[in-house]
Tab-separated table of C-alpha atoms in Angstrom:
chain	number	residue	atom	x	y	z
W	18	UNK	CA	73.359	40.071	-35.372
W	19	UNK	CA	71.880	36.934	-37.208
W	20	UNK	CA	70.291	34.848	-34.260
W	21	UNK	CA	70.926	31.270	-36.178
W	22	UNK	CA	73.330	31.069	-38.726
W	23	UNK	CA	73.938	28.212	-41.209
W	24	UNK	CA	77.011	27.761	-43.771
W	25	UNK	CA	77.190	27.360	-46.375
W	26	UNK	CA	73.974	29.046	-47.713
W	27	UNK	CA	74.130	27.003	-50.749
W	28	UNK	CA	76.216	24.384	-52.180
W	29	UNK	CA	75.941	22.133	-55.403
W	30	UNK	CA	77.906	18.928	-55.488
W	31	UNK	CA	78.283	15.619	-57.244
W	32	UNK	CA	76.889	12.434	-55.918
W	33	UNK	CA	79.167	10.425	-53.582
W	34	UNK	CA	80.794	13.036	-52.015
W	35	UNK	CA	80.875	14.198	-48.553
W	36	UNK	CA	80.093	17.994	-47.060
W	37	UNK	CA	79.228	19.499	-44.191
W	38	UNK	CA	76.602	22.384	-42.944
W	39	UNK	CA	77.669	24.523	-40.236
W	40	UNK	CA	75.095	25.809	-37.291
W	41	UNK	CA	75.450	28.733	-35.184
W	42	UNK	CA	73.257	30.130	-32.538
W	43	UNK	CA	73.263	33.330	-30.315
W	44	UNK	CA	70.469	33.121	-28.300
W	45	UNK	CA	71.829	30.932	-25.456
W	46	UNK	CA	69.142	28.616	-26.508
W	47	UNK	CA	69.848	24.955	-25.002
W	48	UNK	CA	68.329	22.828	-28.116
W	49	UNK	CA	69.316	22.921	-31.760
W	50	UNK	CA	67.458	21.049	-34.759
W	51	UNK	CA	67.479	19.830	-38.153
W	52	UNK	CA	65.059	20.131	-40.557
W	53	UNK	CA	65.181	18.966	-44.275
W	54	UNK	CA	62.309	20.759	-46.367
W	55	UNK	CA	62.395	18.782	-49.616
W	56	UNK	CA	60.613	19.740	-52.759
W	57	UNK	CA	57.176	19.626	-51.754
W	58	UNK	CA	58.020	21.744	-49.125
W	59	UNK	CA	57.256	19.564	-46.603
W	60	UNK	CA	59.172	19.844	-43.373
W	61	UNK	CA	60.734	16.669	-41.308
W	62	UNK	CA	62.254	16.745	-38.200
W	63	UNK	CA	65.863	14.998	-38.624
W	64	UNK	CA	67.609	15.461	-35.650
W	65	UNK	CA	67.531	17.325	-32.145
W	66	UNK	CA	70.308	18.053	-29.624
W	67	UNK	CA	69.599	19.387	-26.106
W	68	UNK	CA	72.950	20.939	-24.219
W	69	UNK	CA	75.221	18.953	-26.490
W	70	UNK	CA	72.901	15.470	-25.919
W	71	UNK	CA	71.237	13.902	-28.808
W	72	UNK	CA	67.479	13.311	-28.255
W	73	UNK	CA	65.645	13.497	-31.242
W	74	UNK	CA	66.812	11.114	-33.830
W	75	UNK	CA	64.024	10.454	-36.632
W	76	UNK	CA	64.423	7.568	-39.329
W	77	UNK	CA	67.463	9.409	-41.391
W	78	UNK	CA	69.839	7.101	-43.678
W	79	UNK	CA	73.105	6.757	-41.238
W	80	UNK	CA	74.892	8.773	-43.806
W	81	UNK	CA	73.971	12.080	-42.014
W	82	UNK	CA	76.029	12.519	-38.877
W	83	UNK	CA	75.053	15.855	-36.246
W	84	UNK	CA	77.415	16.847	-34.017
W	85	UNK	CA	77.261	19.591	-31.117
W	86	UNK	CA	80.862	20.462	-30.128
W	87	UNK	CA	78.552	22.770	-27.750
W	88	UNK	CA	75.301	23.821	-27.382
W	89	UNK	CA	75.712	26.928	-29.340
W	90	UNK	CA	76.611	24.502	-32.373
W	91	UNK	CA	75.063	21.818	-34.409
W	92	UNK	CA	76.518	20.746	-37.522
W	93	UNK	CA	75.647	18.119	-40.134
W	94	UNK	CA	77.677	15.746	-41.887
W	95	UNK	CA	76.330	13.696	-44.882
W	96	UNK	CA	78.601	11.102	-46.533
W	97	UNK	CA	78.054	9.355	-49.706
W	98	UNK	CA	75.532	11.987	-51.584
W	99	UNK	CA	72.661	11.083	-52.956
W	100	UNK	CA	70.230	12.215	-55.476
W	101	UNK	CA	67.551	12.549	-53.313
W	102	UNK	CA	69.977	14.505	-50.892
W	103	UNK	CA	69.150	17.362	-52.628
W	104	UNK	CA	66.786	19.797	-50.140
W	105	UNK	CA	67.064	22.617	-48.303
W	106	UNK	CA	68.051	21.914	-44.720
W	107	UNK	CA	67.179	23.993	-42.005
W	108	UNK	CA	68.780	24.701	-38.730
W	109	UNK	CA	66.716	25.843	-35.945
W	110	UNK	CA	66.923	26.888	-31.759
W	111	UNK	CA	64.507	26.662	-28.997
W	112	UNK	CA	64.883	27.406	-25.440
W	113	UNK	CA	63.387	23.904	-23.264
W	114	UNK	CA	63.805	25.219	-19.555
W	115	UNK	CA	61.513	28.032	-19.159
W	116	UNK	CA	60.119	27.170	-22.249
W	117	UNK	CA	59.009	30.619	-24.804
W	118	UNK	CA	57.816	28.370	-27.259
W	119	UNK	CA	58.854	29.629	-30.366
W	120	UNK	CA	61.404	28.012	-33.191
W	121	UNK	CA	64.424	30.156	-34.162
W	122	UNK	CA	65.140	29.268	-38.146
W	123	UNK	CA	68.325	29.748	-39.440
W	124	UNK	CA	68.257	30.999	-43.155
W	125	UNK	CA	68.290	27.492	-44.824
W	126	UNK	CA	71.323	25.654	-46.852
W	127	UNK	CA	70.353	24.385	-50.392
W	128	UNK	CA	72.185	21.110	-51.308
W	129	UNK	CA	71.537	20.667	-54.743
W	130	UNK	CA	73.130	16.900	-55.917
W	131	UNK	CA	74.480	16.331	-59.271
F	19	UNK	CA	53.014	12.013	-30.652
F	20	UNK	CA	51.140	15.065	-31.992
F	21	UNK	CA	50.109	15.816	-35.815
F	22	UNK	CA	49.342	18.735	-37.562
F	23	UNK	CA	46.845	19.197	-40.604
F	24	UNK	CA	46.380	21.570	-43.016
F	25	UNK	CA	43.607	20.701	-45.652
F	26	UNK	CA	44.500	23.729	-47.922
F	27	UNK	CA	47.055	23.004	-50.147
F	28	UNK	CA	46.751	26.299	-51.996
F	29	UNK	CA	44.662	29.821	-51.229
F	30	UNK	CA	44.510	33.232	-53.084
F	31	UNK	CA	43.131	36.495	-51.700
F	32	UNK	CA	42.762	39.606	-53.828
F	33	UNK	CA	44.776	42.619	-52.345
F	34	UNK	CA	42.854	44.423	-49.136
F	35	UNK	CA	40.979	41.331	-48.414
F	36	UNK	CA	41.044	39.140	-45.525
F	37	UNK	CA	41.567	35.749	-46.236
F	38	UNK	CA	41.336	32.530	-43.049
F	39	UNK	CA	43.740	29.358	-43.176
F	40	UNK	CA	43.154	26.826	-41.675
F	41	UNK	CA	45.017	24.199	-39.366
F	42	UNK	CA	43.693	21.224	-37.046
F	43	UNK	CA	46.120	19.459	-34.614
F	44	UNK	CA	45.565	16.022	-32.745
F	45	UNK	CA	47.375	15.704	-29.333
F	46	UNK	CA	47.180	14.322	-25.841
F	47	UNK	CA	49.084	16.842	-24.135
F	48	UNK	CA	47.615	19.275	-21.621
F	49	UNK	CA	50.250	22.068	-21.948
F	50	UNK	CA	51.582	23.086	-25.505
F	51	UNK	CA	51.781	25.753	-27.655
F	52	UNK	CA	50.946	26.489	-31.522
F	53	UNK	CA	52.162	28.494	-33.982
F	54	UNK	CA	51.832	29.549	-37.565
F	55	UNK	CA	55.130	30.562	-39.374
F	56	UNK	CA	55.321	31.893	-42.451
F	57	UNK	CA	57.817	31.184	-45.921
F	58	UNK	CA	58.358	33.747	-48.133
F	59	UNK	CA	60.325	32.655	-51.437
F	60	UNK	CA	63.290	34.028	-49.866
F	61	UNK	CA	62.663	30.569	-47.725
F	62	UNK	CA	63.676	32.276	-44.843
F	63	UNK	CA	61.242	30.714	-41.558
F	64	UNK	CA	59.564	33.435	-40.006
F	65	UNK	CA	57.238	33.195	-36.806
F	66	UNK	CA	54.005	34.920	-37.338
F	67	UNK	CA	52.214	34.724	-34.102
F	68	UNK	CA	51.990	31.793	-31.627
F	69	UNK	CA	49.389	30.827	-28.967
F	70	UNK	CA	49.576	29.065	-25.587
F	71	UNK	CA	47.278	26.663	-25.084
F	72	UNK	CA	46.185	27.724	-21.823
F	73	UNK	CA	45.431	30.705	-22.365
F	74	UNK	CA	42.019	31.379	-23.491
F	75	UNK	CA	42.452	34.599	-25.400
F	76	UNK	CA	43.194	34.174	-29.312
F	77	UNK	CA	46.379	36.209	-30.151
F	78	UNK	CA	46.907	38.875	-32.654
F	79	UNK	CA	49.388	40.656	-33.963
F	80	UNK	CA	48.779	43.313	-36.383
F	81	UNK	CA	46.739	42.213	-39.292
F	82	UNK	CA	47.343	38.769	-37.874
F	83	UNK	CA	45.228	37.083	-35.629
F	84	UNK	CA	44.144	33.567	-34.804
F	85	UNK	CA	40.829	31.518	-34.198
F	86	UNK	CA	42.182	29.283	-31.514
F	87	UNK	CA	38.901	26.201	-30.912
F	88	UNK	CA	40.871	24.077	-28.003
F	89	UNK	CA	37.919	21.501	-28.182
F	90	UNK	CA	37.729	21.468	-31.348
F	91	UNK	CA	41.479	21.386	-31.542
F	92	UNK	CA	41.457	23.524	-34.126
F	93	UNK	CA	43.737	26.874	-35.020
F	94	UNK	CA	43.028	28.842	-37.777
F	95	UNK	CA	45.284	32.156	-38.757
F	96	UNK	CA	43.329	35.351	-40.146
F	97	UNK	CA	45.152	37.713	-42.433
F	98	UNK	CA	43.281	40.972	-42.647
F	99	UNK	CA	44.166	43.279	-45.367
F	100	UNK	CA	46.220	41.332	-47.661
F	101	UNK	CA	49.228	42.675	-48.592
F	102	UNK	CA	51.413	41.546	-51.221
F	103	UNK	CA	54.094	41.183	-48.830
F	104	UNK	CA	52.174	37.985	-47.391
F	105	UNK	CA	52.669	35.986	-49.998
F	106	UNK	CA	54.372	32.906	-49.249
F	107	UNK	CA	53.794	29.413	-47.790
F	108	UNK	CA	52.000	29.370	-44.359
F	109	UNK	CA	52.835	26.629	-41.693
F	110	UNK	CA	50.879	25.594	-38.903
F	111	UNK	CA	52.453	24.113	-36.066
F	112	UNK	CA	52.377	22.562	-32.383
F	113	UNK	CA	54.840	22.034	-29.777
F	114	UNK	CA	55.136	20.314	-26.612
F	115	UNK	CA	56.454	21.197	-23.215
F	116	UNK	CA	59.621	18.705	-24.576
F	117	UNK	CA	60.004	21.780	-27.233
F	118	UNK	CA	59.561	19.054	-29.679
F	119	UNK	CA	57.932	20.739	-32.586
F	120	UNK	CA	55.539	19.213	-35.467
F	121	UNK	CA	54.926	20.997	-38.901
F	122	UNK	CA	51.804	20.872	-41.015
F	123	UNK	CA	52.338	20.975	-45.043
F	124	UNK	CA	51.719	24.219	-45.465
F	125	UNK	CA	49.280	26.338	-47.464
F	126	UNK	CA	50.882	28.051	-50.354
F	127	UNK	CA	49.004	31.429	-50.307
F	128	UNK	CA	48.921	34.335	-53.194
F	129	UNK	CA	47.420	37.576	-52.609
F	130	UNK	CA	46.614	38.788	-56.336
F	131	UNK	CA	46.970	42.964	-57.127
């Protein structure tokens, strides 16, 4: 059983349009994340959602959207593509009460814009 | 906030070697934890051993262990006997007890045959 799953795993589209990436965990974890690794492979925090609550909310163009029907779920929303869209994006889990520590990666969604 | 540094863009090891990354950190928390994750090209995020700050003993795990300097605020991962399996892009990173999490930019490391 994958522990975080993301959909799609990859998906190429043309600027302006809108898509979504889906975000499942299975851990019973209470916080979901995420990440956008661009080409440099750097790694930036976008968003964070504890039980459904957003509390991480870095400087990200108000064209992304989260949203946590539940805590098993966090799913991103990006309107208006851009160029510089393009990235892998990352969903992640953590556990917060009775905190193990460790970051739960789902297998990354590559958004290549055309 | 914390930050995480890694001063290593890029490291090679020949095959059966051991080979040392390093990572500092800055923070003002007493409690957190650190962790170094590894990236194979299949990009897929995979924890390679973490370390609670409180706890004096530096973990290992397998051919994996780390040189944990809490002073010096430093955390350096060992990788004895290079395999070609462990290449891939290393990340160091520390979290709080808030579970927020903060990534260094990663060492891209090659073990050569």
């Amino acid at each position: 059983d994958t522990a975080v799953s993301q959909t799609p795993k990859y998906l190429v589209t043309q600027m302006g349009n809108d898509k979504s990436i889906k975000c499942e965990q299975n851990l019973g974890h209470d916080t979901m994340y995420w990440y956008k690794q661009d080409s440099k492979k750097f790694l930036k925090i976008m968003f964070s959602y504890n039980n459904k609550e957003l509390i991480i909310n870095e400087t990200v163009p108000n064209r992304f959207s989260p949203k946590s029907p539940d805590k098993a779920h966090l799913n991103l929303h990006i309107n208006s593509l851009e160029l510089g869209d393009s990235a892998v994006y990352f969903c992640a889990s953590s556990q917060v009460i009775r905190v193990t520590g460790e970051l739960f990666f789902g297998e990354g969604s590559r958004l290549t814009v055309l | 906030a914390q930050t995480v540094t890694q001063s290593q863009p890029e490291m090679s090891v020949q095959e059966a070697e051991t080979v040392t990354l390093s990572c500092t950190y800055d923070t003002s928390e007493n409690n957190y934890y650190l962790f170094w994750y590894k990236q194979p090209p299949s990009r897929q995020m995979i924890l390679v051993i973490r370390q609670e700050a409180y706890k004096q003993q530096n973990a290992t795990e397998n051919r994996f262990s780390v040189n944990f300097q809490k002073a010096a605020k430093s955390f350096s991962l060992k990788i004895s006997d290079s395999q070609l399996g462990d290449t891939a892009m290393y990340f160091c990173a520390s979290s709080n007890t808030g579970n927020q999490f903060y990534f260094g930019t990663g060492t891209s490391l090659t073990v050569i045959p």
